[in-house]
């Protein structure tokens, strides 16, 4: 480490370090020549080399192909099956009938208007209905 006297001509380029010594700003601290960056290889498996961990690719979920337009077959299926469900919501229709969300909302409104299903809860965007019984 180089020590500088404060009246030295190049003192303006130097600054004190945390020990109060003046060293050149561009000077870099180096490890002693005797210091070695050797890695110590410890074998735990009796001489066999450790295997590198292989990361899994993860599971890729297939993209859902839900119907977004209403055809006659889908309409008949909605009118036949949905009034028999005990619990009816948009997500239930999407999952069971493989239709889009907007189509499921329209189907629920249509069945409620006809009186085939009965409203339980309407909270924000979540519509929950049940089947209409004979006494209703």
PDB file of C-alpha atoms in Angstrom:
ATOM      1  CA  UNK A   1       0.000   0.000   0.000  1.00  0.00           C
ATOM      2  CA  UNK A   2       1.336   3.404  -0.908  1.00  0.00           C
ATOM      3  CA  UNK A   3       1.346   6.174   1.690  1.00  0.00           C
ATOM      4  CA  UNK A   4       1.238   9.762   0.558  1.00  0.00           C
ATOM      5  CA  UNK A   5       2.238  12.895   2.431  1.00  0.00           C
ATOM      6  CA  UNK A   6      -0.552  15.537   2.327  1.00  0.00           C
ATOM      7  CA  UNK A   7       1.758  18.236   0.779  1.00  0.00           C
ATOM      8  CA  UNK A   8       2.733  15.911  -2.035  1.00  0.00           C
ATOM      9  CA  UNK A   9       2.070  17.599  -5.398  1.00  0.00           C
ATOM     10  CA  UNK A  10      -0.501  15.027  -6.483  1.00  0.00           C
ATOM     11  CA  UNK A  11      -2.436  15.091  -3.177  1.00  0.00           C
ATOM     12  CA  UNK A  12      -5.515  16.482  -4.949  1.00  0.00           C
ATOM     13  CA  UNK A  13      -5.938  13.164  -6.789  1.00  0.00           C
ATOM     14  CA  UNK A  14      -5.642  11.116  -3.627  1.00  0.00           C
ATOM     15  CA  UNK A  15      -8.162  10.500  -0.825  1.00  0.00           C
ATOM     16  CA  UNK A  16      -7.835   8.906   2.620  1.00  0.00           C
ATOM     17  CA  UNK A  17      -9.066   5.351   3.052  1.00  0.00           C
ATOM     18  CA  UNK A  18     -10.766   4.025   6.197  1.00  0.00           C
ATOM     19  CA  UNK A  19      -7.360   3.780   7.922  1.00  0.00           C
ATOM     20  CA  UNK A  20      -6.616   7.462   7.304  1.00  0.00           C
ATOM     21  CA  UNK A  21      -3.933   6.571   4.762  1.00  0.00           C
ATOM     22  CA  UNK A  22      -3.737   8.336   1.443  1.00  0.00           C
ATOM     23  CA  UNK A  23      -3.786   5.986  -1.513  1.00  0.00           C
ATOM     24  CA  UNK A  24      -4.336   6.553  -5.183  1.00  0.00           C
ATOM     25  CA  UNK A  25      -8.001   6.265  -6.233  1.00  0.00           C
ATOM     26  CA  UNK A  26      -7.217   4.082  -9.230  1.00  0.00           C
ATOM     27  CA  UNK A  27      -5.168   1.643  -7.213  1.00  0.00           C
ATOM     28  CA  UNK A  28      -6.894  -1.699  -6.762  1.00  0.00           C
ATOM     29  CA  UNK A  29      -6.457  -3.935  -3.762  1.00  0.00           C
ATOM     30  CA  UNK A  30      -5.078  -7.325  -4.791  1.00  0.00           C
ATOM     31  CA  UNK A  31      -4.801 -10.645  -3.051  1.00  0.00           C
ATOM     32  CA  UNK A  32      -1.287 -11.752  -2.073  1.00  0.00           C
ATOM     33  CA  UNK A  33       0.487 -13.856  -4.687  1.00  0.00           C
ATOM     34  CA  UNK A  34       0.545 -16.825  -2.316  1.00  0.00           C
ATOM     35  CA  UNK A  35      -3.276 -16.875  -2.046  1.00  0.00           C
ATOM     36  CA  UNK A  36      -4.786 -19.590  -4.198  1.00  0.00           C
ATOM     37  CA  UNK A  37      -8.326 -19.813  -5.548  1.00  0.00           C
ATOM     38  CA  UNK A  38      -8.215 -23.590  -5.623  1.00  0.00           C
ATOM     39  CA  UNK A  39     -11.473 -25.486  -5.255  1.00  0.00           C
ATOM     40  CA  UNK A  40     -11.413 -28.442  -2.956  1.00  0.00           C
ATOM     41  CA  UNK A  41     -13.425 -31.262  -4.463  1.00  0.00           C
ATOM     42  CA  UNK A  42     -15.046 -33.389  -1.825  1.00  0.00           C
ATOM     43  CA  UNK A  43     -16.343 -36.669  -3.070  1.00  0.00           C
ATOM     44  CA  UNK A  44     -19.241 -38.075  -1.093  1.00  0.00           C
ATOM     45  CA  UNK A  45     -20.166 -40.866  -3.485  1.00  0.00           C
ATOM     46  CA  UNK A  46     -17.010 -42.952  -3.305  1.00  0.00           C
ATOM     47  CA  UNK A  47     -15.156 -41.509  -6.282  1.00  0.00           C
ATOM     48  CA  UNK A  48     -18.115 -40.974  -8.618  1.00  0.00           C
ATOM     49  CA  UNK A  49     -18.577 -37.492 -10.020  1.00  0.00           C
ATOM     50  CA  UNK A  50     -21.639 -35.623  -8.784  1.00  0.00           C
ATOM     51  CA  UNK A  51     -24.364 -35.339 -11.424  1.00  0.00           C
ATOM     52  CA  UNK A  52     -25.597 -31.922 -12.440  1.00  0.00           C
ATOM     53  CA  UNK A  53     -29.210 -31.268 -11.474  1.00  0.00           C
ATOM     54  CA  UNK A  54     -31.559 -31.198 -14.429  1.00  0.00           C
ATOM     55  CA  UNK A  55     -34.459 -28.780 -14.209  1.00  0.00           C
ATOM     56  CA  UNK A  56     -37.857 -29.984 -15.286  1.00  0.00           C
ATOM     57  CA  UNK A  57     -39.611 -28.190 -18.099  1.00  0.00           C
ATOM     58  CA  UNK A  58     -42.803 -27.898 -16.058  1.00  0.00           C
ATOM     59  CA  UNK A  59     -46.227 -29.055 -17.082  1.00  0.00           C
ATOM     60  CA  UNK A  60     -47.774 -27.294 -20.042  1.00  0.00           C
ATOM     61  CA  UNK A  61     -51.535 -27.019 -19.833  1.00  0.00           C
ATOM     62  CA  UNK A  62     -53.439 -27.417 -23.089  1.00  0.00           C
ATOM     63  CA  UNK A  63     -55.253 -24.317 -24.281  1.00  0.00           C
ATOM     64  CA  UNK A  64     -58.995 -24.671 -23.837  1.00  0.00           C
ATOM     65  CA  UNK A  65     -61.068 -24.621 -27.011  1.00  0.00           C
ATOM     66  CA  UNK A  66     -64.429 -23.366 -25.759  1.00  0.00           C
ATOM     67  CA  UNK A  67     -67.337 -22.581 -28.056  1.00  0.00           C
ATOM     68  CA  UNK A  68     -67.966 -18.844 -28.428  1.00  0.00           C
ATOM     69  CA  UNK A  69     -70.929 -19.034 -30.781  1.00  0.00           C
ATOM     70  CA  UNK A  70     -74.234 -20.684 -30.073  1.00  0.00           C
ATOM     71  CA  UNK A  71     -75.318 -23.410 -32.468  1.00  0.00           C
ATOM     72  CA  UNK A  72     -78.448 -25.543 -32.240  1.00  0.00           C
ATOM     73  CA  UNK A  73     -76.693 -28.519 -30.621  1.00  0.00           C
ATOM     74  CA  UNK A  74     -75.184 -26.343 -27.873  1.00  0.00           C
ATOM     75  CA  UNK A  75     -78.514 -24.567 -27.290  1.00  0.00           C
ATOM     76  CA  UNK A  76     -80.361 -27.882 -26.915  1.00  0.00           C
ATOM     77  CA  UNK A  77     -77.723 -29.177 -24.518  1.00  0.00           C
ATOM     78  CA  UNK A  78     -77.915 -26.009 -22.370  1.00  0.00           C
ATOM     79  CA  UNK A  79     -81.728 -26.139 -22.216  1.00  0.00           C
ATOM     80  CA  UNK A  80     -81.720 -29.850 -21.324  1.00  0.00           C
ATOM     81  CA  UNK A  81     -78.803 -30.183 -18.848  1.00  0.00           C
ATOM     82  CA  UNK A  82     -78.410 -26.849 -17.026  1.00  0.00           C
ATOM     83  CA  UNK A  83     -81.838 -26.776 -15.282  1.00  0.00           C
ATOM     84  CA  UNK A  84     -80.933 -30.113 -13.644  1.00  0.00           C
ATOM     85  CA  UNK A  85     -77.689 -28.793 -12.060  1.00  0.00           C
ATOM     86  CA  UNK A  86     -77.909 -28.236  -8.301  1.00  0.00           C
ATOM     87  CA  UNK A  87     -75.397 -25.359  -8.411  1.00  0.00           C
ATOM     88  CA  UNK A  88     -75.280 -23.096 -11.469  1.00  0.00           C
ATOM     89  CA  UNK A  89     -72.695 -20.395 -12.072  1.00  0.00           C
ATOM     90  CA  UNK A  90     -70.753 -19.031 -15.017  1.00  0.00           C
ATOM     91  CA  UNK A  91     -67.664 -21.079 -14.173  1.00  0.00           C
ATOM     92  CA  UNK A  92     -69.695 -24.302 -13.827  1.00  0.00           C
ATOM     93  CA  UNK A  93     -71.176 -23.856 -17.317  1.00  0.00           C
ATOM     94  CA  UNK A  94     -67.750 -23.070 -18.792  1.00  0.00           C
ATOM     95  CA  UNK A  95     -66.230 -26.166 -17.232  1.00  0.00           C
ATOM     96  CA  UNK A  96     -68.998 -28.683 -17.901  1.00  0.00           C
ATOM     97  CA  UNK A  97     -70.362 -27.513 -21.262  1.00  0.00           C
ATOM     98  CA  UNK A  98     -67.069 -26.182 -22.717  1.00  0.00           C
ATOM     99  CA  UNK A  99     -68.558 -22.830 -23.714  1.00  0.00           C
ATOM    100  CA  UNK A 100     -67.108 -19.324 -23.457  1.00  0.00           C
ATOM    101  CA  UNK A 101     -67.745 -17.031 -20.497  1.00  0.00           C
ATOM    102  CA  UNK A 102     -69.934 -14.513 -22.322  1.00  0.00           C
ATOM    103  CA  UNK A 103     -72.030 -17.343 -23.751  1.00  0.00           C
ATOM    104  CA  UNK A 104     -72.419 -18.818 -20.249  1.00  0.00           C
ATOM    105  CA  UNK A 105     -73.669 -15.474 -18.878  1.00  0.00           C
ATOM    106  CA  UNK A 106     -76.204 -15.152 -21.698  1.00  0.00           C
ATOM    107  CA  UNK A 107     -77.406 -18.720 -21.101  1.00  0.00           C
ATOM    108  CA  UNK A 108     -77.876 -18.068 -17.366  1.00  0.00           C
ATOM    109  CA  UNK A 109     -79.866 -14.883 -18.055  1.00  0.00           C
ATOM    110  CA  UNK A 110     -82.030 -16.707 -20.607  1.00  0.00           C
ATOM    111  CA  UNK A 111     -82.799 -19.616 -18.247  1.00  0.00           C
ATOM    112  CA  UNK A 112     -83.557 -17.233 -15.354  1.00  0.00           C
ATOM    113  CA  UNK A 113     -85.915 -15.215 -17.568  1.00  0.00           C
ATOM    114  CA  UNK A 114     -87.773 -18.399 -18.527  1.00  0.00           C
ATOM    115  CA  UNK A 115     -88.015 -19.406 -14.853  1.00  0.00           C
ATOM    116  CA  UNK A 116     -86.093 -22.674 -15.184  1.00  0.00           C
ATOM    117  CA  UNK A 117     -83.443 -21.630 -12.640  1.00  0.00           C
ATOM    118  CA  UNK A 118     -83.684 -19.580  -9.442  1.00  0.00           C
ATOM    119  CA  UNK A 119     -81.257 -16.866  -8.279  1.00  0.00           C
ATOM    120  CA  UNK A 120     -79.419 -17.443  -4.979  1.00  0.00           C
ATOM    121  CA  UNK A 121     -76.729 -14.741  -4.958  1.00  0.00           C
ATOM    122  CA  UNK A 122     -75.825 -11.902  -7.286  1.00  0.00           C
ATOM    123  CA  UNK A 123     -72.600 -10.320  -6.012  1.00  0.00           C
ATOM    124  CA  UNK A 124     -70.651  -8.093  -8.418  1.00  0.00           C
ATOM    125  CA  UNK A 125     -69.968 -10.316 -11.439  1.00  0.00           C
ATOM    126  CA  UNK A 126     -70.610 -13.646  -9.708  1.00  0.00           C
ATOM    127  CA  UNK A 127     -74.066 -15.016 -10.458  1.00  0.00           C
ATOM    128  CA  UNK A 128     -75.093 -18.077  -8.465  1.00  0.00           C
ATOM    129  CA  UNK A 129     -78.291 -19.921  -9.318  1.00  0.00           C
ATOM    130  CA  UNK A 130     -79.939 -23.229  -8.487  1.00  0.00           C
ATOM    131  CA  UNK A 131     -82.547 -25.351 -10.205  1.00  0.00           C
ATOM    132  CA  UNK A 132     -86.150 -24.260  -9.867  1.00  0.00           C
ATOM    133  CA  UNK A 133     -88.255 -26.771  -7.959  1.00  0.00           C
ATOM    134  CA  UNK A 134     -91.871 -27.641  -8.747  1.00  0.00           C
ATOM    135  CA  UNK A 135     -93.116 -25.684  -5.704  1.00  0.00           C
ATOM    136  CA  UNK A 136     -91.568 -22.408  -7.005  1.00  0.00           C
TER     137      UNK A 136
END
